[in-house]
Amino acid sequence: MGSSASSPNPDKIQGSGQVTISDEELKKRLTGEQYYVTRQKGTERAFTGEYWNTKTPGTYHCICCDTPLFESSTKFDSGTGWPSYYQPIGNNVKSKMDLSIIFMPRQEVLCAVCDAHLGHVFDDGPPPTGKRYCINSASLKLKPM
């Protein structure tokens, strides 16, 4: 997950952006579902998340470290039941191969600053990128315009 193997304190969560948040602090700040999704690579059920059908203009931030991740202008209705975006903000998200389901390899999407699990990215999105960042609402915090 986001734990650094070389860290002297295994309770520290450190992402590549050098933000360190203790596991204890995250457990205090996040709901059980938010912690499950962002730190244990969970997934909320389709059509149940707070933002899957939200049309409010604003910026979606990481629930763990407050990094801006997606603009509402890049959100689209994918019909999947999760908030979907065709483009992240700058280099604020990263992806890596997820082989947790052997017959269905996917690209996992993580916050580039704190390594929070956000969701997955697929190559079936709309122009201009052709990407579909399928993101769990529990990993996001919308800051309306």
PDB file of C-alpha atoms in Angstrom:
ATOM      1  CA  MET A   1       0.000   0.000   0.000  1.00  0.00           C
ATOM      2  CA  GLY A   2       1.410   3.403   0.860  1.00  0.00           C
ATOM      3  CA  SER A   3       3.690   2.264   3.673  1.00  0.00           C
ATOM      4  CA  SER A   4       7.348   2.793   3.114  1.00  0.00           C
ATOM      5  CA  ALA A   5       9.273  -0.412   3.794  1.00  0.00           C
ATOM      6  CA  SER A   6      12.313   1.579   4.915  1.00  0.00           C
ATOM      7  CA  SER A   7      10.359   3.752   7.331  1.00  0.00           C
ATOM      8  CA  PRO A   8      11.356   3.262  10.984  1.00  0.00           C
ATOM      9  CA  ASN A   9       7.691   3.706  11.979  1.00  0.00           C
ATOM     10  CA  PRO A  10       5.362   1.242  10.211  1.00  0.00           C
ATOM     11  CA  ASP A  11       2.385   3.422  11.167  1.00  0.00           C
ATOM     12  CA  LYS A  12       3.559   6.248   8.910  1.00  0.00           C
ATOM     13  CA  ILE A  13       1.997   6.508   5.467  1.00  0.00           C
ATOM     14  CA  GLN A  14       4.320   8.226   3.018  1.00  0.00           C
ATOM     15  CA  GLY A  15       3.619   8.839  -0.640  1.00  0.00           C
ATOM     16  CA  SER A  16       6.067   9.821  -3.346  1.00  0.00           C
ATOM     17  CA  GLY A  17       5.180  13.469  -2.739  1.00  0.00           C
ATOM     18  CA  GLN A  18       6.739  13.232   0.737  1.00  0.00           C
ATOM     19  CA  VAL A  19       3.501  13.774   2.647  1.00  0.00           C
ATOM     20  CA  THR A  20       3.591  11.652   5.773  1.00  0.00           C
ATOM     21  CA  ILE A  21       0.377  10.956   7.646  1.00  0.00           C
ATOM     22  CA  SER A  22       0.279   8.422  10.461  1.00  0.00           C
ATOM     23  CA  ASP A  23      -2.078   5.506  10.122  1.00  0.00           C
ATOM     24  CA  GLU A  24      -3.509   6.448  13.528  1.00  0.00           C
ATOM     25  CA  GLU A  25      -4.246  10.002  12.312  1.00  0.00           C
ATOM     26  CA  LEU A  26      -5.978   8.680   9.181  1.00  0.00           C
ATOM     27  CA  LYS A  27      -8.128   6.334  11.262  1.00  0.00           C
ATOM     28  CA  LYS A  28      -9.233   9.351  13.338  1.00  0.00           C
ATOM     29  CA  ARG A  29      -9.916  11.635  10.346  1.00  0.00           C
ATOM     30  CA  LEU A  30     -11.556   9.211   7.923  1.00  0.00           C
ATOM     31  CA  THR A  31     -14.790   7.258   8.086  1.00  0.00           C
ATOM     32  CA  GLY A  32     -14.505   3.478   8.078  1.00  0.00           C
ATOM     33  CA  GLU A  33     -15.395   3.359   4.385  1.00  0.00           C
ATOM     34  CA  GLN A  34     -12.915   6.109   3.471  1.00  0.00           C
ATOM     35  CA  TYR A  35     -10.138   4.269   5.286  1.00  0.00           C
ATOM     36  CA  TYR A  36     -11.107   0.935   3.702  1.00  0.00           C
ATOM     37  CA  VAL A  37     -11.071   2.421   0.188  1.00  0.00           C
ATOM     38  CA  THR A  38      -7.965   4.614   0.424  1.00  0.00           C
ATOM     39  CA  ARG A  39      -5.696   2.484   2.627  1.00  0.00           C
ATOM     40  CA  GLN A  40      -6.948  -1.075   2.119  1.00  0.00           C
ATOM     41  CA  LYS A  41      -7.656  -0.707  -1.629  1.00  0.00           C
ATOM     42  CA  GLY A  42     -11.376  -1.264  -1.200  1.00  0.00           C
ATOM     43  CA  THR A  43     -14.180  -0.372  -3.582  1.00  0.00           C
ATOM     44  CA  GLU A  44     -17.542   1.129  -2.752  1.00  0.00           C
ATOM     45  CA  ARG A  45     -20.631  -0.408  -4.347  1.00  0.00           C
ATOM     46  CA  ALA A  46     -21.709   1.090  -7.681  1.00  0.00           C
ATOM     47  CA  PHE A  47     -24.335   3.860  -7.554  1.00  0.00           C
ATOM     48  CA  THR A  48     -23.892   4.354  -3.790  1.00  0.00           C
ATOM     49  CA  GLY A  49     -21.043   6.884  -3.529  1.00  0.00           C
ATOM     50  CA  GLU A  50     -21.669  10.525  -2.705  1.00  0.00           C
ATOM     51  CA  TYR A  51     -20.327  11.880  -6.009  1.00  0.00           C
ATOM     52  CA  TRP A  52     -21.274   9.330  -8.681  1.00  0.00           C
ATOM     53  CA  ASN A  53     -24.090  11.548  -9.996  1.00  0.00           C
ATOM     54  CA  THR A  54     -22.968  14.979  -8.714  1.00  0.00           C
ATOM     55  CA  LYS A  55     -23.003  17.846 -11.212  1.00  0.00           C
ATOM     56  CA  THR A  56     -21.715  20.553  -8.827  1.00  0.00           C
ATOM     57  CA  PRO A  57     -18.874  22.598 -10.373  1.00  0.00           C
ATOM     58  CA  GLY A  58     -15.656  22.468  -8.386  1.00  0.00           C
ATOM     59  CA  THR A  59     -12.480  20.538  -7.717  1.00  0.00           C
ATOM     60  CA  TYR A  60     -12.248  17.014  -6.306  1.00  0.00           C
ATOM     61  CA  HIS A  61      -9.459  16.622  -3.737  1.00  0.00           C
ATOM     62  CA  CYS A  62      -7.840  13.611  -2.080  1.00  0.00           C
ATOM     63  CA  ILE A  63      -9.721  12.826   1.138  1.00  0.00           C
ATOM     64  CA  CYS A  64      -6.425  11.924   2.868  1.00  0.00           C
ATOM     65  CA  CYS A  65      -4.037  14.762   1.980  1.00  0.00           C
ATOM     66  CA  ASP A  66      -6.238  17.377   0.250  1.00  0.00           C
ATOM     67  CA  THR A  67      -4.313  17.285  -3.057  1.00  0.00           C
ATOM     68  CA  PRO A  68      -6.491  18.519  -5.969  1.00  0.00           C
ATOM     69  CA  LEU A  69      -7.078  15.512  -8.247  1.00  0.00           C
ATOM     70  CA  PHE A  70      -9.857  16.204 -10.782  1.00  0.00           C
ATOM     71  CA  GLU A  71     -11.793  19.221 -12.068  1.00  0.00           C
ATOM     72  CA  SER A  72     -15.567  18.821 -12.391  1.00  0.00           C
ATOM     73  CA  SER A  73     -15.227  19.984 -16.015  1.00  0.00           C
ATOM     74  CA  THR A  74     -13.524  16.639 -16.810  1.00  0.00           C
ATOM     75  CA  LYS A  75     -16.258  14.547 -15.142  1.00  0.00           C
ATOM     76  CA  PHE A  76     -18.588  12.552 -17.382  1.00  0.00           C
ATOM     77  CA  ASP A  77     -21.398  10.026 -17.016  1.00  0.00           C
ATOM     78  CA  SER A  78     -19.794   6.664 -17.750  1.00  0.00           C
ATOM     79  CA  GLY A  79     -22.866   4.689 -16.696  1.00  0.00           C
ATOM     80  CA  THR A  80     -20.705   2.640 -14.312  1.00  0.00           C
ATOM     81  CA  GLY A  81     -22.022   4.028 -11.020  1.00  0.00           C
ATOM     82  CA  TRP A  82     -18.728   5.625  -9.974  1.00  0.00           C
ATOM     83  CA  PRO A  83     -17.520   9.175 -10.608  1.00  0.00           C
ATOM     84  CA  SER A  84     -15.580   9.141 -13.874  1.00  0.00           C
ATOM     85  CA  TYR A  85     -13.140  11.692 -15.262  1.00  0.00           C
ATOM     86  CA  TYR A  86     -11.219  11.806 -18.524  1.00  0.00           C
ATOM     87  CA  GLN A  87      -8.223  13.726 -17.148  1.00  0.00           C
ATOM     88  CA  PRO A  88      -6.573  14.343 -13.766  1.00  0.00           C
ATOM     89  CA  ILE A  89      -5.049  17.631 -12.652  1.00  0.00           C
ATOM     90  CA  GLY A  90      -1.392  17.744 -13.724  1.00  0.00           C
ATOM     91  CA  ASN A  91       0.649  14.885 -12.309  1.00  0.00           C
ATOM     92  CA  ASN A  92      -1.392  14.642  -9.108  1.00  0.00           C
ATOM     93  CA  VAL A  93      -2.410  11.046  -9.781  1.00  0.00           C
ATOM     94  CA  LYS A  94      -0.304   8.070 -10.759  1.00  0.00           C
ATOM     95  CA  SER A  95      -1.146   4.562 -11.847  1.00  0.00           C
ATOM     96  CA  LYS A  96       0.340   1.114 -11.482  1.00  0.00           C
ATOM     97  CA  MET A  97      -0.605  -2.380 -12.613  1.00  0.00           C
ATOM     98  CA  ASP A  98      -3.168  -4.080 -10.366  1.00  0.00           C
ATOM     99  CA  LEU A  99      -3.040  -7.866 -10.649  1.00  0.00           C
ATOM    100  CA  SER A 100      -5.295  -8.557  -7.653  1.00  0.00           C
ATOM    101  CA  ILE A 101      -7.856 -10.196  -9.956  1.00  0.00           C
ATOM    102  CA  ILE A 102      -5.848 -12.655 -12.049  1.00  0.00           C
ATOM    103  CA  PHE A 103      -8.209 -12.773 -15.034  1.00  0.00           C
ATOM    104  CA  MET A 104      -8.710  -9.000 -15.072  1.00  0.00           C
ATOM    105  CA  PRO A 105      -5.495  -6.961 -14.889  1.00  0.00           C
ATOM    106  CA  ARG A 106      -6.188  -3.250 -14.405  1.00  0.00           C
ATOM    107  CA  GLN A 107      -4.358   0.028 -13.830  1.00  0.00           C
ATOM    108  CA  GLU A 108      -4.805   1.184 -10.236  1.00  0.00           C
ATOM    109  CA  VAL A 109      -5.024   4.964  -9.694  1.00  0.00           C
ATOM    110  CA  LEU A 110      -3.307   6.473  -6.646  1.00  0.00           C
ATOM    111  CA  CYS A 111      -2.838   9.957  -5.241  1.00  0.00           C
ATOM    112  CA  ALA A 112       0.689  10.932  -6.286  1.00  0.00           C
ATOM    113  CA  VAL A 113       1.258  12.742  -2.984  1.00  0.00           C
ATOM    114  CA  CYS A 114       0.090  10.255  -0.305  1.00  0.00           C
ATOM    115  CA  ASP A 115      -0.482   7.006  -2.267  1.00  0.00           C
ATOM    116  CA  ALA A 116      -4.184   6.837  -1.370  1.00  0.00           C
ATOM    117  CA  HIS A 117      -6.012   4.265  -3.493  1.00  0.00           C
ATOM    118  CA  LEU A 118      -8.523   6.169  -5.655  1.00  0.00           C
ATOM    119  CA  GLY A 119      -9.822   3.629  -8.167  1.00  0.00           C
ATOM    120  CA  HIS A 120      -8.773   2.429 -11.633  1.00  0.00           C
ATOM    121  CA  VAL A 121      -8.185   3.894 -15.088  1.00  0.00           C
ATOM    122  CA  PHE A 122      -9.396   2.331 -18.328  1.00  0.00           C
ATOM    123  CA  ASP A 123      -8.884   3.088 -22.028  1.00  0.00           C
ATOM    124  CA  ASP A 124     -12.585   3.453 -22.882  1.00  0.00           C
ATOM    125  CA  GLY A 125     -13.162   7.119 -22.016  1.00  0.00           C
ATOM    126  CA  PRO A 126     -14.203  10.035 -24.188  1.00  0.00           C
ATOM    127  CA  PRO A 127     -12.004  12.412 -26.194  1.00  0.00           C
ATOM    128  CA  PRO A 128      -9.691  14.154 -25.847  1.00  0.00           C
ATOM    129  CA  THR A 129      -7.799  11.571 -23.715  1.00  0.00           C
ATOM    130  CA  GLY A 130      -9.744   8.343 -24.290  1.00  0.00           C
ATOM    131  CA  LYS A 131      -9.251   7.589 -20.583  1.00  0.00           C
ATOM    132  CA  ARG A 132     -11.850   6.760 -17.928  1.00  0.00           C
ATOM    133  CA  TYR A 133     -10.612   7.391 -14.414  1.00  0.00           C
ATOM    134  CA  CYS A 134     -13.185   5.406 -12.427  1.00  0.00           C
ATOM    135  CA  ILE A 135     -12.837   6.785  -8.900  1.00  0.00           C
ATOM    136  CA  ASN A 136     -14.415   5.897  -5.553  1.00  0.00           C
ATOM    137  CA  SER A 137     -16.388   8.771  -4.019  1.00  0.00           C
ATOM    138  CA  ALA A 138     -15.004   7.727  -0.617  1.00  0.00           C
ATOM    139  CA  SER A 139     -11.513   8.782  -1.745  1.00  0.00           C
ATOM    140  CA  LEU A 140     -12.654  12.264  -2.763  1.00  0.00           C
ATOM    141  CA  LYS A 141     -13.699  15.574  -1.212  1.00  0.00           C
ATOM    142  CA  LEU A 142     -15.482  18.060  -3.508  1.00  0.00           C
ATOM    143  CA  LYS A 143     -14.644  21.723  -3.036  1.00  0.00           C
ATOM    144  CA  PRO A 144     -17.413  23.589  -4.887  1.00  0.00           C
ATOM    145  CA  MET A 145     -16.577  26.689  -6.941  1.00  0.00           C
TER     146      MET A 145
END
